Amino acid sequence: MLLLAIDTSTSAITVALRGDGIASSATVLDARGHSEHVSPLVQRCLGTAHREPSDVTHVVVGNGPGPFTGLRVGIVTGTVFAHARGIPVHGVCSLDALAVDAAALVGEGDFLVATDARRKEVYWARYTVGDGDLAGAPRPRRLTDPAVDRPADLPEEVRALPTAGRGPALYPELFPRALAAHDVQAASLALLGESLLQAGEALPVEPLYLRRPDALTTAERARP
């Protein structure tokens, strides 16, 4: 298996290759430039690993949640790549991928992932460090469905948990226990995707927008 992972749900446009003894990744931080960076990053990863697109056997994309335009870029890029190659494409919750890095920092107990949803809101989910490991690192287990809320609307005991993502940087008074894991890394998405696929999990590509996009047609605005 040679897996190509792509995530554009956060400020990081991030791509990775994993499998067949390969671990290659490339990331650019740019909250507004997803469409400009993602394809060159795919080419960079393939070049660094001395592999061709024809060597890739699976694609994993981050399902989000994330802002509509940025998230869509990664999902469309991964889906088109997979369809052109005739290989399967899978989706993994982006918060779960960020939780992989957070769990390694926490070690045990509950923690929070809170990423920037704009509009003074965060995408968030609560996790715990579960049983077992993920390639020698603690394995996270999600306790709540991904949600989008204003930070102050989260229960105080939830906001008090160690928190990964951009939430603590944007709202330090509300998330006082920041973890040094700020954005999704495709290397962690690839690791998690590989583990889930090996376990026989179904991983549909289902974008988690959690709210309607800013730009709507008249008909879309009329919907309840």
Rosetta silent file (secondary structure, phi, psi, omega in degrees, C-alpha in Angstrom):
SEQUENCE: MLLLAIDTSTSAITVALRGDGIASSATVLDARGHSEHVSPLVQRCLGTAHREPSDVTHVVVGNGPGPFTGLRVGIVTGTVFAHARGIPVHGVCSLDALAVDAAALVGEGDFLVATDARRKEVYWARYTVGDGDLAGAPRPRRLTDPAVDRPADLPEEVRALPTAGRGPALYPELFPRALAAHDVQAASLALLGESLLQAGEALPVEPLYLRRPDALTTAERARP
SCORE:     score description
SCORE:     0.000 S_00000001
   1 L     0.000  128.623  169.266    0.000    0.000    0.000 S_00000001
   2 L  -122.682  113.198 -169.572    1.225    3.481   -0.887 S_00000001
   3 E  -106.968  130.889  173.477   -1.176    6.019    0.513 S_00000001
   4 E  -101.609  122.719  179.940   -1.473    9.688   -0.501 S_00000001
   5 E  -114.132  137.568 -179.018   -3.012   11.867    2.235 S_00000001
   6 E  -136.670  132.347  173.637   -4.318   15.409    1.708 S_00000001
   7 E  -140.348  132.723  177.173   -5.868   17.824    4.187 S_00000001
   8 L  -132.985   32.704 -175.654   -6.898   21.457    3.679 S_00000001
   9 L   -85.630  -16.895 -177.728   -9.274   21.879    6.629 S_00000001
  10 L  -123.618 -163.679  178.087   -7.036   24.217    8.655 S_00000001
  11 L   -67.907  -14.703 -179.589   -4.402   26.882    7.999 S_00000001
  12 E   -94.300  123.776  167.957   -2.059   24.090    6.895 S_00000001
  13 E   -92.642  113.538 -165.777   -2.220   22.831    3.329 S_00000001
  14 E  -135.913  137.421 -176.058   -0.630   19.460    3.976 S_00000001
  15 E  -136.619  144.921  177.880    0.198   16.382    1.900 S_00000001
  16 E  -149.320  154.086  169.443    1.925   13.105    2.764 S_00000001
  17 E  -116.059  139.474  178.632    2.875    9.737    1.321 S_00000001
  18 E  -146.356  137.360  176.487    2.998    6.667    3.539 S_00000001
  19 E   123.630  161.767 -179.586    3.675    2.992    2.887 S_00000001
  20 L    55.336   36.529  179.979    6.193    0.708    1.190 S_00000001
  21 L    76.294   11.624 -176.714    8.872    2.043    3.515 S_00000001
  22 E  -108.973  136.518  171.469    8.083    5.647    2.522 S_00000001
  23 E  -141.842   95.288 -176.461    7.240    8.507    4.841 S_00000001
  24 E  -127.372  136.056  179.347    7.253   11.810    2.952 S_00000001
  25 E  -146.173  157.297  178.016    5.305   14.970    3.787 S_00000001
  26 E  -150.137  137.007 -174.981    5.097   18.623    2.792 S_00000001
  27 E  -141.403  141.212  172.847    3.117   21.446    4.391 S_00000001
  28 E  -127.661  134.989  175.607    2.511   25.131    3.733 S_00000001
  29 E   -93.048  114.294 -179.589    0.790   27.476    6.184 S_00000001
  30 L  -165.387  102.445 -174.092   -1.602   29.730    4.284 S_00000001
  31 L   -66.970  -14.523 -175.633   -5.183   30.163    5.474 S_00000001
  32 L  -121.606   -1.630 -171.443   -6.303   31.536    2.084 S_00000001
  33 L  -114.136   34.583 -175.133   -4.107   29.820   -0.502 S_00000001
  34 H   -58.626  -46.563 -174.744   -5.276   26.214   -0.541 S_00000001
  35 H   -67.264  -27.769 -179.293   -5.907   25.988   -4.288 S_00000001
  36 H   -77.111  -26.850 -169.593   -2.487   27.449   -5.138 S_00000001
  37 H  -103.404  -29.305 -165.937   -0.477   25.066   -2.961 S_00000001
  38 H   -64.925  -45.071 -179.100   -2.077   21.640   -2.824 S_00000001
  39 H   -65.515  -44.759  174.853   -1.121   20.278   -6.275 S_00000001
  40 H   -59.535  -33.188  178.469    2.519   21.465   -6.062 S_00000001
  41 H   -68.350  -37.573  175.291    2.741   19.817   -2.633 S_00000001
  42 H   -60.685  -46.075  179.478    1.532   16.519   -4.095 S_00000001
  43 H   -62.642  -38.594 -179.885    4.220   16.790   -6.777 S_00000001
  44 H   -64.685  -44.141  179.659    6.838   17.648   -4.136 S_00000001
  45 H   -62.471  -44.667  178.759    5.984   14.611   -2.010 S_00000001
  46 H   -62.093  -41.861 -179.862    6.109   12.291   -5.004 S_00000001
  47 H   -65.974  -43.176  179.061    9.429   13.771   -6.105 S_00000001
  48 H   -60.985  -38.516 -179.048   10.975   13.538   -2.638 S_00000001
  49 L   -85.149   -2.121 -177.628    9.924    9.886   -2.396 S_00000001
  50 L    55.744   46.766  179.021   11.068    9.175   -5.993 S_00000001
  51 L  -126.232  158.373  177.954    7.628    7.862   -6.838 S_00000001
  52 L  -106.246  160.346  175.862    5.178    8.434   -9.675 S_00000001
  53 H   -54.245  -31.810 -179.224    1.408    9.001   -9.426 S_00000001
  54 H   -68.117  -14.699  178.594    0.980    5.476  -10.786 S_00000001
  55 H   -81.144  -19.343 -177.472    2.647    4.090   -7.641 S_00000001
  56 L   -73.413  133.491 -178.113   -0.100    5.415   -5.348 S_00000001
  57 L  -109.788  -21.808  179.929   -2.668    2.768   -4.396 S_00000001
  58 E  -144.499  149.333  173.235   -4.983    4.676   -2.009 S_00000001
  59 E  -121.067  135.756  173.684   -5.927    8.299   -1.332 S_00000001
  60 E  -121.840  128.432  177.484   -7.086    9.604    2.050 S_00000001
  61 E  -117.378  149.478  174.204   -8.584   13.085    2.375 S_00000001
  62 E   -75.749  122.789  179.736   -9.489   15.034    5.476 S_00000001
  63 L   -76.241   -5.448 -172.557  -13.282   15.275    5.726 S_00000001
  64 L    91.223 -160.304   10.227  -13.066   18.343    7.944 S_00000001
  65 L   -69.559  155.007  178.423  -14.798   20.054    9.584 S_00000001
  66 L  -170.812  164.343  176.413  -13.364   23.135    7.977 S_00000001
  67 L   -55.647  142.797 -167.581  -14.318   26.334    6.153 S_00000001
  68 H   -52.987  -54.760 -172.576  -16.189   25.476    2.952 S_00000001
  69 H   -65.585  -49.560 -178.786  -13.783   26.709    0.270 S_00000001
  70 H   -61.718  -45.974 -178.780  -10.552   25.481    1.838 S_00000001
  71 H   -61.892  -41.130 -177.159  -11.918   22.077    2.790 S_00000001
  72 H   -62.175  -34.961 -178.094  -13.398   21.531   -0.675 S_00000001
  73 H   -59.247  -49.037 -178.512   -9.997   22.072   -2.367 S_00000001
  74 H   -66.528  -41.449 -179.132   -8.370   19.117   -0.637 S_00000001
  75 H   -65.850  -44.308  179.607  -11.332   16.801   -1.063 S_00000001
  76 H   -65.407  -43.136 -179.641  -11.727   17.608   -4.763 S_00000001
  77 H   -60.398  -47.839  179.955   -7.989   17.277   -5.427 S_00000001
  78 H   -64.839  -39.319 -178.987   -7.802   13.892   -3.716 S_00000001
  79 H   -67.615  -43.562  179.299  -10.983   12.629   -5.352 S_00000001
  80 H   -64.515  -42.623  178.051   -9.911   13.678   -8.852 S_00000001
  81 H   -58.031  -47.327 -178.129   -6.461   12.115   -8.358 S_00000001
  82 H   -64.415  -44.042 -179.035   -8.038    8.831   -7.223 S_00000001
  83 H   -65.632  -38.048  178.958  -10.596    8.744  -10.029 S_00000001
  84 H   -65.478  -32.501 -179.477   -7.931    9.479  -12.647 S_00000001
  85 H   -89.717  -14.254 -176.613   -5.848    6.609  -11.317 S_00000001
  86 L    71.404   35.713 -179.505   -8.785    4.253  -10.778 S_00000001
  87 L  -121.358  161.076 -177.234   -7.922    3.772   -7.095 S_00000001
  88 L   -72.414  147.980  173.348  -10.052    4.120   -3.953 S_00000001
  89 E  -120.418  137.521 -174.464  -10.413    7.410   -2.085 S_00000001
  90 E  -126.974  155.376  178.566  -11.252    7.467    1.617 S_00000001
  91 E  -119.884  139.651  178.518  -12.272   10.161    4.096 S_00000001
  92 E  -132.465  138.734  177.314  -11.133   10.659    7.703 S_00000001
  93 L   -57.912  125.483 -177.483  -12.298   13.315   10.166 S_00000001
  94 H   -64.636  -34.668  177.208   -9.611   16.007   10.208 S_00000001
  95 H   -62.007  -34.611  178.330  -10.056   16.621   13.924 S_00000001
  96 H   -64.339  -37.868  178.628   -9.208   12.958   14.495 S_00000001
  97 H   -66.285  -42.081  177.097   -5.931   13.424   12.639 S_00000001
  98 H   -65.704  -32.047  178.218   -5.040   16.451   14.757 S_00000001
  99 H   -65.691  -26.690  176.353   -5.984   14.408   17.825 S_00000001
 100 H   -59.644  -45.957  179.039   -3.239   11.907   16.919 S_00000001
 101 H   -69.892  -37.266 -179.865   -0.613   14.598   17.536 S_00000001
 102 H   -66.404  -41.238 -178.697   -2.430   15.889   20.612 S_00000001
 103 H   -61.056  -36.241  178.663   -2.666   12.429   22.204 S_00000001
 104 H   -64.719  -29.037  179.105    1.108   12.038   21.919 S_00000001
 105 H   -82.802  -34.782 -177.438    1.491   15.269   23.917 S_00000001
 106 H   -78.394  -45.835  178.935   -1.175   14.472   26.526 S_00000001
 107 L    86.891  -46.274  177.803   -0.223   10.847   27.136 S_00000001
 108 L  -159.281  158.602  177.557   -3.377    9.993   29.075 S_00000001
 109 L    89.896 -174.432 -177.325   -6.790   11.398   29.959 S_00000001
 110 E   -87.387  154.074  175.564   -9.225   13.648   28.099 S_00000001
 111 E  -154.950  173.664 -174.504   -8.358   16.526   25.821 S_00000001
 112 E  -125.476  145.478  167.360   -9.969   18.873   23.294 S_00000001
 113 E  -116.628  124.879 -178.681   -9.332   19.738   19.670 S_00000001
 114 E  -136.947  111.246 -177.863  -10.592   23.202   18.685 S_00000001
 115 E  -109.089  164.559 -175.949   -9.793   24.644   15.238 S_00000001
 116 E   -72.929  119.090  176.175  -10.632   28.010   13.688 S_00000001
 117 E  -102.536    2.125 -174.379  -14.121   28.051   12.153 S_00000001
 118 E    61.682 -175.345 -177.136  -14.021   31.835   11.562 S_00000001
 119 L    52.420   28.949  179.961  -17.091   33.940   12.409 S_00000001
 120 L    61.340   33.888  179.194  -15.726   33.912   16.005 S_00000001
 121 E  -128.346  167.096  174.697  -16.450   30.167   16.261 S_00000001
 122 E  -129.353  147.993  164.783  -14.445   26.953   16.560 S_00000001
 123 E   -87.541  135.281 -174.856  -14.846   23.451   15.211 S_00000001
 124 E  -150.519  159.939  171.231  -14.318   21.128   18.123 S_00000001
 125 E  -157.863  152.232  179.039  -14.560   17.621   19.529 S_00000001
 126 E   -99.579  142.746 -176.793  -13.606   15.993   22.818 S_00000001
 127 E  -133.756  165.283  167.063  -11.200   13.055   22.945 S_00000001
 128 E  -135.978  156.655  175.215   -9.542   10.691   25.346 S_00000001
 129 E   -79.084  110.670 -172.897   -6.338    8.727   25.037 S_00000001
 130 E   -85.341 -177.766  176.909   -7.729    5.274   24.325 S_00000001
 131 E   -71.630  154.651  178.397   -6.400    1.775   24.717 S_00000001
 132 E    82.101 -178.237 -178.890   -3.762    0.556   22.307 S_00000001
 133 E  -139.428  170.425 -178.272   -1.350    2.568   20.255 S_00000001
 134 E  -125.962   97.221 -177.235   -0.866    3.965   16.791 S_00000001
 135 L    53.645   43.439  176.720    2.581    3.049   15.465 S_00000001
 136 L    87.921   -4.182  179.304    3.979    3.258   18.982 S_00000001
 137 E  -108.522  157.289  177.622    2.134    6.474   19.923 S_00000001
 138 E   -58.060  142.317 -178.231   -0.991    6.865   22.109 S_00000001
 139 E   -99.922  126.723  178.492   -4.204    6.340   20.162 S_00000001
 140 E   -81.988  151.651  174.273   -6.965    8.958   20.516 S_00000001
 141 E  -130.145  123.879 -177.895  -10.646    8.050   20.832 S_00000001
 142 E   -76.444  133.818 -177.816  -13.300   10.637   19.992 S_00000001
 143 L  -102.474  -20.058 -178.407  -15.988   11.096   22.665 S_00000001
 144 L  -134.302  156.884  173.633  -18.261   13.613   20.907 S_00000001
 145 L   -69.597  149.608  173.924  -19.354   14.343   17.354 S_00000001
 146 L   -58.014  142.824 -177.481  -17.599   17.276   15.662 S_00000001
 147 E  -143.629  165.497  174.104  -19.463   20.527   16.291 S_00000001
 148 E  -127.786  127.113 -176.628  -19.192   24.246   15.582 S_00000001
 149 E  -154.019  163.426  168.016  -19.850   26.764   18.360 S_00000001
 150 L   -70.729  137.880 -176.012  -18.715   30.021   19.856 S_00000001
 151 H   -54.307  -39.415 -177.628  -15.931   29.190   22.311 S_00000001
 152 H   -66.934  -17.966  179.843  -17.731   30.788   25.245 S_00000001
 153 H   -82.773  -11.714  175.307  -20.708   28.473   24.638 S_00000001
 154 L   -72.654  144.178  177.578  -18.650   25.366   25.386 S_00000001
 155 L   -56.594  144.934 -176.857  -18.988   24.110   28.967 S_00000001
 156 H   -59.045  -38.078 -178.658  -16.266   25.480   31.217 S_00000001
 157 H   -68.536  -25.153  175.891  -15.041   22.002   32.138 S_00000001
 158 H   -76.041  -45.363  179.360  -14.573   21.230   28.444 S_00000001
 159 H   -63.883  -22.673 -179.222  -12.682   24.458   27.743 S_00000001
 160 L   -78.716  -10.144 -179.559  -10.411   23.688   30.706 S_00000001
 161 L   -71.226  155.547  169.953   -9.083   20.526   29.045 S_00000001
 162 L   -54.220  133.867 -169.625   -5.705   20.486   27.285 S_00000001
 163 E  -129.900  126.958  173.562   -6.542   21.848   23.829 S_00000001
 164 E   -99.310  165.101 -179.368   -4.962   21.376   20.414 S_00000001
 165 L   101.152 -179.652 -178.838   -5.723   23.470   17.343 S_00000001
 166 L   -81.231   -8.016 -179.996   -5.816   27.218   16.704 S_00000001
 167 H   -53.400  -50.267 -179.164   -8.543   27.766   19.301 S_00000001
 168 H   -62.601  -32.299  178.535   -6.147   28.493   22.193 S_00000001
 169 H   -71.556  -34.964 -178.670   -4.157   30.993   20.103 S_00000001
 170 H   -81.425  -33.532 -175.302   -7.314   32.832   19.051 S_00000001
 171 L  -133.674   65.302 -174.405   -9.087   32.655   22.428 S_00000001
 172 L   -63.114  -27.369 -179.727   -6.385   32.172   25.085 S_00000001
 173 L   -74.061  -19.286 -178.304   -8.652   33.363   27.874 S_00000001
 174 L  -101.933  -25.671  176.770  -11.155   30.613   27.065 S_00000001
 175 L  -121.773   83.077 -170.662   -8.730   27.761   26.280 S_00000001
 176 L   -77.677  -11.726 -175.388   -6.001   28.186   28.920 S_00000001
 177 L  -115.031   74.375 -175.220   -4.218   24.838   28.410 S_00000001
 178 E   -74.290  139.772  172.756   -2.819   25.030   24.905 S_00000001
 179 L  -103.845  148.666 -177.934   -1.087   22.061   23.299 S_00000001
 180 L   -83.024   54.658  173.626    1.679   22.514   20.731 S_00000001
 181 L  -138.896  100.412 -166.374   -0.340   20.906   17.937 S_00000001
 182 L   -99.173  -36.768 -176.070   -1.913   23.695   15.926 S_00000001
 183 L  -134.963  161.690  175.955   -2.940   22.344   12.514 S_00000001
 184 L   -64.040  137.370  173.140   -3.650   19.019   10.850 S_00000001
 185 L  -112.400  127.770 -176.592   -0.538   17.257    9.570 S_00000001
 186 H   -62.712  -26.964  177.243   -1.030   14.946    6.594 S_00000001
 187 H   -60.913  -39.974  178.096    1.566   12.546    8.008 S_00000001
 188 H   -73.124  -36.396  175.127   -0.761   11.921   10.963 S_00000001
 189 H   -61.806  -42.218  178.928   -3.781   11.705    8.645 S_00000001
 190 H   -64.808  -43.555  178.775   -1.926    9.083    6.597 S_00000001
 191 H   -60.319  -47.019  179.894   -0.966    7.126    9.708 S_00000001
 192 H   -66.248  -44.391  179.095   -4.538    7.135   10.996 S_00000001
 193 H   -60.523  -42.889  178.325   -6.005    6.328    7.586 S_00000001
 194 H   -60.544  -44.543 -179.683   -3.628    3.405    7.113 S_00000001
 195 H   -63.126  -43.151 -179.140   -4.541    2.001   10.536 S_00000001
 196 H   -67.497  -39.073  178.135   -8.282    2.314    9.912 S_00000001
 197 H   -65.764  -41.415  178.907   -8.030    0.714    6.483 S_00000001
 198 H   -65.158  -27.118  177.562   -6.023   -2.189    7.873 S_00000001
 199 L   -83.568   -1.422  178.685   -8.743   -2.646   10.496 S_00000001
 200 L    80.894   18.673 -179.422  -11.356   -2.897    7.733 S_00000001
 201 L   -72.107  143.728  170.892  -13.103    0.380    8.582 S_00000001
 202 L   -82.505  128.931 -174.914  -15.377    1.998    6.005 S_00000001
 203 L  -127.202   74.780 -179.507  -14.091    5.515    5.333 S_00000001
 204 L   -68.957  150.754  174.635  -16.549    7.399    3.122 S_00000001
 205 L   -85.493  102.921 -177.161  -15.680   10.827    1.776 S_00000001
 206 L  -133.338   94.214 -177.046  -18.314   12.960    3.524 S_00000001
 207 L   -55.500  131.057  179.069  -17.356   16.642    3.870 S_00000001
 208 L  -100.679   82.175  178.197  -18.125   17.975    7.347 S_00000001
 209 L   -78.718  -34.052  177.557  -19.044   21.574    6.626 S_00000001
 210 L    67.141  -12.906  173.205  -21.376   21.718    9.691 S_00000001
 211 L  -156.972  164.216 -177.912  -22.945   24.910    8.323 S_00000001
 212 L   -72.622  152.572  179.725  -23.848   26.365    4.969 S_00000001
 213 L   -66.834  162.448  178.390  -21.191   28.271    2.942 S_00000001
 214 L   -63.580  -40.483 -177.802  -21.032   32.076    2.964 S_00000001
 215 L   -92.741  115.167 -178.663  -21.900   32.257   -0.759 S_00000001
 216 L  -127.707  149.210  172.197  -25.388   30.896   -1.429 S_00000001
 217 L   -74.895  167.915  178.374  -27.769   31.011   -4.355 S_00000001
 218 H   -60.177  -41.448  179.360  -31.204   32.587   -3.888 S_00000001
 219 H   -63.814  -39.633 -179.792  -32.776   29.116   -3.793 S_00000001
 220 H   -66.839  -38.120  179.860  -30.259   27.921   -1.177 S_00000001
 221 H   -66.523  -26.840 -178.311  -30.921   30.953    1.016 S_00000001
 222 H   -78.053  -15.294 -179.005  -34.660   30.189    0.907 S_00000001
 223 L   -70.815  145.422  178.701  -34.156   26.710    2.353 S_00000001
 224 L   -69.027    0.000    0.000  -34.942   26.274    6.074 S_00000001
